[in-house]
XYZ file of N, CA and C in Angstrom:
570
model
N 185.171 33.969 158.877
C 185.758 35.213 159.347
C 185.131 35.557 160.701
N 185.930 35.861 161.726
C 185.372 36.216 163.029
C 184.494 37.461 162.937
N 183.555 37.556 163.883
C 182.604 38.669 163.869
C 183.314 40.011 163.931
N 184.324 40.161 164.803
C 185.020 41.448 164.927
C 185.732 41.838 163.638
N 186.357 40.872 162.960
C 187.026 41.168 161.685
C 186.018 41.566 160.630
N 184.873 40.879 160.621
C 183.824 41.203 159.655
C 183.310 42.617 159.904
N 183.112 42.989 161.177
C 182.630 44.338 161.495
C 183.653 45.389 161.105
N 184.945 45.114 161.351
C 185.980 46.082 160.987
C 186.034 46.270 159.479
N 185.937 45.180 158.727
C 185.944 45.278 157.265
C 184.727 46.055 156.786
N 183.576 45.758 157.369
C 182.347 46.471 157.020
C 182.492 47.945 157.358
N 183.040 48.242 158.533
C 183.197 49.631 158.968
C 184.085 50.410 158.012
N 185.213 49.823 157.647
C 186.125 50.532 156.751
C 185.485 50.780 155.391
N 184.820 49.776 154.858
C 184.179 49.916 153.550
C 183.100 50.990 153.591
N 182.240 50.921 154.604
C 181.138 51.873 154.692
C 181.628 53.262 155.067
N 182.648 53.367 155.914
C 183.168 54.689 156.261
C 183.745 55.380 155.028
N 184.395 54.627 154.149
C 184.889 55.212 152.904
C 183.760 55.729 152.041
N 182.690 54.937 151.929
C 181.530 55.365 151.141
C 180.874 56.580 151.773
N 180.746 56.571 153.096
C 180.150 57.714 153.795
C 180.975 58.968 153.573
N 182.290 58.854 153.658
C 183.142 60.019 153.471
C 182.923 60.633 152.092
N 182.868 59.793 151.066
C 182.648 60.309 149.703
C 181.306 61.019 149.588
N 180.267 60.424 150.158
C 178.955 61.055 150.085
C 178.864 62.279 150.979
N 179.533 62.214 152.115
C 179.501 63.306 153.074
C 180.099 64.574 152.476
N 181.197 64.432 151.735
C 181.837 65.573 151.097
C 180.939 66.157 150.021
N 180.073 65.319 149.459
C 179.217 65.755 148.362
C 177.881 66.332 148.817
N 177.699 66.581 150.118
C 176.420 67.127 150.581
C 176.085 68.368 149.773
N 174.931 68.282 149.134
C 174.447 69.354 148.256
C 175.409 69.632 147.105
N 176.330 68.724 146.834
C 177.216 68.873 145.688
C 178.315 69.905 145.861
N 178.527 70.351 147.088
C 179.585 71.341 147.325
C 179.966 71.321 148.795
N 181.118 71.877 149.090
C 181.580 71.951 150.469
C 181.121 73.236 151.121
N 181.327 73.331 152.425
C 181.003 74.554 153.151
C 182.088 75.571 152.849
N 181.700 76.774 152.493
C 182.654 77.829 152.192
C 182.892 78.632 153.463
N 184.013 78.325 154.140
C 184.297 78.983 155.401
C 184.879 80.379 155.196
N 185.410 80.681 154.019
C 186.063 81.960 153.775
C 185.039 83.034 153.421
N 184.173 82.738 152.492
C 183.201 83.728 152.027
C 181.956 83.676 152.901
N 181.596 84.798 153.495
C 180.363 84.859 154.287
C 179.199 84.813 153.318
N 178.284 83.868 153.523
C 177.202 83.706 152.555
C 176.074 84.666 152.873
N 175.123 84.258 153.650
C 173.985 85.124 153.923
C 174.124 85.761 155.291
N 174.291 84.941 156.305
C 174.426 85.444 157.661
C 174.892 84.320 158.571
N 174.956 84.607 159.851
C 175.421 83.622 160.817
C 174.540 82.393 160.906
N 173.232 82.553 160.751
C 172.321 81.402 160.835
C 172.580 80.455 159.675
N 172.740 80.984 158.487
C 173.016 80.146 157.321
C 174.345 79.421 157.482
N 175.370 80.150 157.892
C 176.685 79.535 158.076
C 176.650 78.462 159.151
N 175.958 78.738 160.243
C 175.847 77.751 161.320
C 175.109 76.512 160.830
N 174.042 76.696 160.069
C 173.318 75.561 159.508
C 174.189 74.736 158.584
N 175.004 75.393 157.755
C 175.915 74.674 156.862
C 176.931 73.855 157.659
N 177.471 74.436 158.706
C 178.457 73.733 159.524
C 177.803 72.561 160.266
N 176.581 72.759 160.752
C 175.885 71.691 161.486
C 175.611 70.485 160.587
N 175.523 70.686 159.277
C 175.334 69.561 158.354
C 176.545 68.626 158.396
N 177.678 69.114 158.855
C 178.880 68.291 159.020
C 179.064 67.863 160.477
N 178.656 68.704 161.404
C 178.866 68.413 162.824
C 178.025 67.224 163.298
N 176.766 67.139 162.877
C 175.921 66.033 163.345
C 176.434 64.669 162.900
N 176.772 64.457 161.628
C 177.354 63.160 161.275
C 178.687 62.904 161.989
N 179.491 63.945 162.152
C 180.755 63.778 162.873
C 180.510 63.405 164.336
N 179.459 63.958 164.930
C 179.094 63.601 166.300
C 178.688 62.137 166.383
N 177.897 61.691 165.421
C 177.504 60.272 165.398
C 178.740 59.388 165.292
N 179.669 59.742 164.418
C 180.891 58.960 164.281
C 181.732 59.014 165.551
N 181.744 60.172 166.216
C 182.473 60.298 167.479
C 181.893 59.403 168.564
N 180.571 59.346 168.663
C 179.950 58.465 169.659
C 180.174 57.000 169.321
N 180.145 56.676 168.048
C 180.449 55.311 167.634
C 181.848 54.929 168.105
N 182.809 55.830 167.904
C 184.186 55.567 168.348
C 184.263 55.485 169.868
N 183.577 56.386 170.564
C 183.584 56.401 172.029
C 183.069 55.077 172.603
N 181.971 54.567 172.036
C 181.387 53.317 172.515
C 182.067 52.081 171.906
N 183.040 52.309 171.010
C 183.709 51.205 170.304
C 182.664 50.279 169.683
N 181.773 50.904 168.937
C 180.573 50.261 168.426
C 180.715 49.955 166.935
N 181.364 48.831 166.612
C 181.566 48.443 165.213
C 180.263 48.209 164.478
N 179.307 47.581 165.153
C 178.002 47.350 164.531
C 177.316 48.681 164.237
N 177.426 49.630 165.159
C 176.849 50.954 164.951
C 177.496 51.678 163.785
N 178.815 51.482 163.605
C 179.509 52.105 162.470
C 178.943 51.586 161.159
N 178.730 50.278 161.084
C 178.143 49.693 159.870
C 176.740 50.240 159.637
N 175.946 50.281 160.695
C 174.568 50.742 160.547
C 174.505 52.215 160.160
N 175.329 53.053 160.784
C 175.289 54.476 160.460
C 175.743 54.733 159.025
N 176.834 54.115 158.644
C 177.325 54.368 157.295
C 176.378 53.799 156.247
N 175.759 52.664 156.549
C 174.774 52.110 155.612
C 173.567 53.039 155.490
N 173.064 53.521 156.614
C 171.891 54.401 156.556
C 172.228 55.732 155.893
N 173.415 56.273 156.176
C 173.811 57.538 155.544
C 174.004 57.360 154.038
N 174.560 56.233 153.645
C 174.768 55.970 152.223
C 173.433 55.836 151.496
N 172.515 55.072 152.078
C 171.194 54.918 151.465
C 170.473 56.263 151.419
N 170.532 57.000 152.532
C 169.886 58.314 152.605
C 170.373 59.234 151.492
N 171.687 59.334 151.340
C 172.218 60.260 150.339
C 172.002 59.746 148.918
N 172.012 58.428 148.722
C 171.733 57.878 147.389
C 170.299 58.188 146.971
N 169.360 58.006 147.890
C 167.962 58.329 147.589
C 167.812 59.830 147.354
N 168.431 60.618 148.208
C 168.332 62.075 148.102
C 168.865 62.565 146.757
N 170.069 62.144 146.387
C 170.644 62.609 145.124
C 169.923 62.015 143.930
N 169.438 60.791 144.067
C 168.636 60.204 142.991
C 167.405 61.040 142.709
N 166.723 61.475 143.771
C 165.542 62.327 143.605
C 165.911 63.708 143.085
N 166.999 64.286 143.598
C 167.420 65.619 143.155
C 167.621 65.674 141.642
N 168.295 64.656 141.122
C 168.631 64.680 139.701
C 167.541 64.085 138.824
N 166.527 63.461 139.430
C 165.395 62.953 138.676
C 164.293 63.996 138.581
N 164.009 64.652 139.710
C 162.885 65.591 139.778
C 163.221 66.944 139.164
N 164.438 67.418 139.324
C 164.881 68.678 138.718
C 164.040 69.887 139.122
N 163.768 70.056 140.404
C 163.015 71.238 140.842
C 163.967 72.400 141.126
N 163.453 73.604 140.973
C 164.236 74.822 141.191
C 164.154 75.267 142.643
N 165.260 75.795 143.123
C 165.322 76.356 144.476
C 164.651 77.731 144.478
N 164.309 78.235 145.665
C 163.724 79.586 145.732
C 164.641 80.663 145.141
N 165.961 80.431 145.184
C 166.898 81.406 144.625
C 167.157 81.184 143.130
N 166.474 80.180 142.533
C 166.603 79.924 141.107
C 167.590 78.840 140.718
N 168.423 78.408 141.636
C 169.380 77.336 141.351
C 168.651 76.005 141.180
N 169.296 75.038 140.538
C 168.648 73.727 140.341
C 168.798 72.799 141.553
N 168.146 71.664 141.475
C 168.277 70.553 142.432
C 167.804 70.911 143.838
N 166.588 71.374 143.923
C 166.042 71.779 145.211
C 165.490 70.615 146.024
N 164.804 69.694 145.368
C 164.050 68.662 146.092
C 164.761 67.321 146.028
N 164.985 66.694 147.161
C 164.875 67.090 148.568
C 166.168 67.727 149.063
N 166.154 68.234 150.276
C 167.318 68.881 150.862
C 168.326 67.845 151.357
N 169.542 67.913 150.824
C 170.612 67.019 151.271
C 171.067 67.334 152.680
N 171.099 68.629 153.031
C 171.468 69.019 154.397
C 170.487 68.409 155.397
N 169.186 68.535 155.109
C 168.175 67.985 156.016
C 168.282 66.467 156.064
N 168.514 65.837 154.931
C 168.581 64.374 154.884
C 169.700 63.842 155.772
N 170.914 64.385 155.641
C 172.040 63.852 156.410
C 171.937 64.215 157.889
N 171.408 65.400 158.204
C 171.317 65.753 159.621
C 170.205 64.974 160.319
N 169.066 64.773 159.661
C 168.010 63.976 160.288
C 168.374 62.496 160.307
N 169.146 62.044 159.349
C 169.693 60.684 159.384
C 170.562 60.527 160.628
N 171.424 61.486 160.878
C 172.304 61.444 162.049
C 171.506 61.514 163.342
N 170.498 62.386 163.385
C 169.684 62.536 164.595
C 168.917 61.254 164.901
N 168.331 60.640 163.890
C 167.581 59.400 164.108
C 168.521 58.268 164.514
N 169.711 58.237 163.935
C 170.684 57.223 164.346
C 171.017 57.389 165.827
N 171.319 58.601 166.244
C 171.664 58.841 167.645
C 170.507 58.486 168.566
N 169.280 58.808 168.149
C 168.119 58.494 168.974
C 167.892 56.989 169.075
N 167.869 56.326 167.942
C 167.529 54.903 167.963
C 168.671 54.050 168.514
N 169.895 54.412 168.213
C 171.033 53.590 168.643
C 171.376 53.826 170.109
N 171.398 55.097 170.537
C 171.882 55.430 171.881
C 170.835 56.056 172.786
N 169.646 56.306 172.289
C 168.562 56.809 173.118
C 168.335 58.310 172.985
N 167.286 58.764 173.656
C 166.879 60.175 173.572
C 167.885 61.128 174.187
N 168.715 60.647 175.071
C 169.740 61.503 175.682
C 170.596 62.164 174.599
N 170.900 61.423 173.556
C 171.674 61.958 172.431
C 170.759 62.376 171.280
N 169.633 61.720 171.148
C 168.739 61.984 170.034
C 168.032 63.322 170.103
N 167.572 63.715 171.287
C 166.832 64.976 171.412
C 167.673 66.187 171.001
N 168.884 66.358 171.545
C 169.686 67.504 171.081
C 169.993 67.421 169.580
N 170.213 66.210 169.092
C 170.504 66.053 167.665
C 169.307 66.476 166.819
N 168.096 66.120 167.249
C 166.899 66.538 166.508
C 166.719 68.057 166.550
N 167.060 68.670 167.654
C 166.974 70.135 167.748
C 167.943 70.775 166.753
N 169.180 70.267 166.718
C 170.165 70.808 165.775
C 169.764 70.524 164.326
N 169.234 69.339 164.054
C 168.795 69.013 162.692
C 167.657 69.935 162.258
N 166.749 70.228 163.173
C 165.651 71.158 162.864
C 166.192 72.547 162.558
N 167.220 72.959 163.296
C 167.856 74.250 163.029
C 168.456 74.273 161.625
N 169.085 73.170 161.230
C 169.659 73.097 159.880
C 168.558 73.271 158.835
N 167.445 72.574 159.029
C 166.325 72.717 158.104
C 165.815 74.149 158.039
N 165.659 74.773 159.210
C 165.225 76.172 159.270
C 166.213 77.076 158.523
N 167.510 76.839 158.732
C 168.515 77.700 158.093
C 168.484 77.571 156.575
N 168.158 76.386 156.053
C 168.082 76.182 154.607
C 166.894 76.935 154.006
N 165.788 76.955 154.723
C 164.610 77.703 154.255
C 164.880 79.197 154.344
N 165.444 79.627 155.446
C 165.727 81.055 155.671
C 166.717 81.609 154.647
N 167.650 80.778 154.193
C 168.658 81.209 153.217
C 168.123 81.168 151.782
N 166.847 80.779 151.618
C 166.238 80.653 150.293
C 166.950 79.610 149.429
N 167.490 78.583 150.098
C 168.094 77.458 149.395
C 167.069 76.361 149.146
N 166.026 76.293 149.998
C 165.011 75.248 149.883
C 163.647 75.777 150.296
N 162.635 75.091 149.791
C 161.269 75.286 150.270
C 161.043 74.347 151.448
N 159.966 74.569 152.190
C 159.645 73.701 153.321
C 159.504 72.249 152.869
N 158.866 72.022 151.722
C 158.665 70.646 151.236
C 159.995 69.938 150.999
N 161.017 70.673 150.560
C 162.337 70.091 150.323
C 162.958 69.599 151.627
N 162.858 70.443 152.646
C 163.414 70.106 153.957
C 162.630 68.961 154.587
N 161.297 69.012 154.489
C 160.468 67.948 155.068
C 160.760 66.613 154.383
N 160.920 66.618 153.075
C 161.218 65.375 152.346
C 162.612 64.854 152.717
N 163.588 65.735 152.794
C 164.936 65.325 153.197
C 164.939 64.736 154.596
N 164.214 65.386 155.506
C 164.121 64.884 156.886
C 163.466 63.506 156.916
N 162.386 63.342 156.163
C 161.680 62.060 156.131
C 162.566 60.953 155.566
N 163.292 61.246 154.507
C 164.187 60.250 153.914
C 165.251 59.834 154.932
N 165.868 60.811 155.565
C 166.910 60.517 156.551
C 166.398 59.711 157.727
N 165.226 60.081 158.237
C 164.681 59.392 159.412
C 164.208 57.985 159.069
N 163.503 57.828 157.960
C 162.946 56.513 157.617
C 164.052 55.518 157.283
N 165.005 55.900 156.446
C 166.067 54.958 156.101
C 166.870 54.564 157.330
N 167.138 55.512 158.196
C 167.909 55.211 159.400
C 167.107 54.358 160.368
N 165.829 54.635 160.504
C 164.982 53.833 161.381
C 164.966 52.372 160.937
N 164.932 52.146 159.631
C 164.867 50.785 159.103
C 166.184 50.021 159.252
N 167.312 50.716 159.272
C 168.624 50.075 159.297
C 169.197 49.938 160.707
N 168.859 50.837 161.603
C 169.516 50.926 162.904
C 168.831 50.080 163.969
N 169.648 49.460 164.814
C 169.149 48.706 165.974
C 169.666 49.384 167.241
N 168.957 49.223 168.354
C 169.434 49.827 169.606
C 170.778 49.238 170.049
N 171.578 50.083 170.656
C 172.869 49.682 171.208
C 172.628 48.799 172.422
N 173.529 47.862 172.659
C 173.335 46.932 173.767
C 173.861 47.467 175.094
N 173.941 48.765 175.217
C 174.288 49.370 176.489
C 173.006 49.731 177.221
N 173.097 50.618 178.140
C 171.928 51.071 178.889
C 171.066 51.967 178.019
N 169.762 51.776 178.094
C 168.792 52.589 177.366
C 167.825 53.213 178.364
N 167.606 54.497 178.239
C 166.627 55.197 179.080
C 165.624 55.838 178.134
N 164.335 55.485 178.314
C 163.285 55.996 177.439
C 162.123 56.509 178.272
N 161.465 57.583 177.816
C 160.247 58.008 178.496
C 159.132 56.989 178.260
N 158.315 56.774 179.264
C 157.200 55.842 179.168
C 155.927 56.577 179.542
N 154.943 56.529 178.652
C 153.658 57.170 178.899
C 152.567 56.129 178.744
N 151.600 56.173 179.615
C 150.478 55.249 179.532
C 149.249 55.866 180.161
N 148.185 55.100 180.178
C 146.935 55.584 180.773
C 147.143 55.763 182.271
N 147.259 56.973 182.694
C 147.374 57.276 184.117
C 148.779 57.203 184.682
N 149.805 57.001 183.866
C 151.155 56.995 184.420
C 152.157 57.575 183.424
N 153.228 58.102 183.978
C 154.365 58.621 183.223
C 155.607 58.179 183.953
N 156.640 57.911 183.225
C 157.874 57.484 183.877
C 158.989 57.268 182.893
N 160.035 56.642 183.389
C 161.192 56.320 182.576
C 161.391 54.815 182.573
N 161.733 54.294 181.439
C 162.034 52.887 181.299
C 163.556 52.761 181.166
N 164.158 51.934 182.006
C 165.600 51.724 181.971
C 165.830 50.264 181.612
N 166.636 50.023 180.578
C 166.908 48.649 180.168
C 168.347 48.514 179.674
N 168.792 47.268 179.651
C 170.123 46.995 179.135
C 170.076 45.669 178.393
N 170.597 45.666 177.177
C 170.654 44.436 176.404
C 172.018 43.792 176.565
N 172.052 42.489 176.414
C 173.308 41.739 176.525
C 173.529 40.919 175.285
């Protein structure tokens, strides 16, 4: 099977799996009709969908079939580990609801942020990490999670994505720090 056909088949299979898991973030969808706690909570809930959608949008923009496979694989592993822990550990949320540890919102948003950083560089990764941190903050502020839940979700998302993702073969710009110098490293893979 040619490489492009294999990537397309992989992309379709993994995108289907990602979609199923993506809809199940925290076991429920975002309620756009009923105002929950406040604007910060609602924005955090929406950002849990926007960051993965942004990653998928950049994958489409760069026509990056390999990136599609890597993102969907990392998101699938991230959410499988997250839900496995949620239903194994059975910790209570600050508001008394079940399945607190770890945070699914934090897991998927930090998974997306790490994918954007490692695959396409800090240009996309830094804003994504800022938004992912906001999502984590909003979950704590809404009394949906404790800090440990968000930190564990973030760690799961970042580690699984770091292990699965490879840099894109386009231009990469990275900060470089060393003894007595600071600068930018510019590279391109072929």
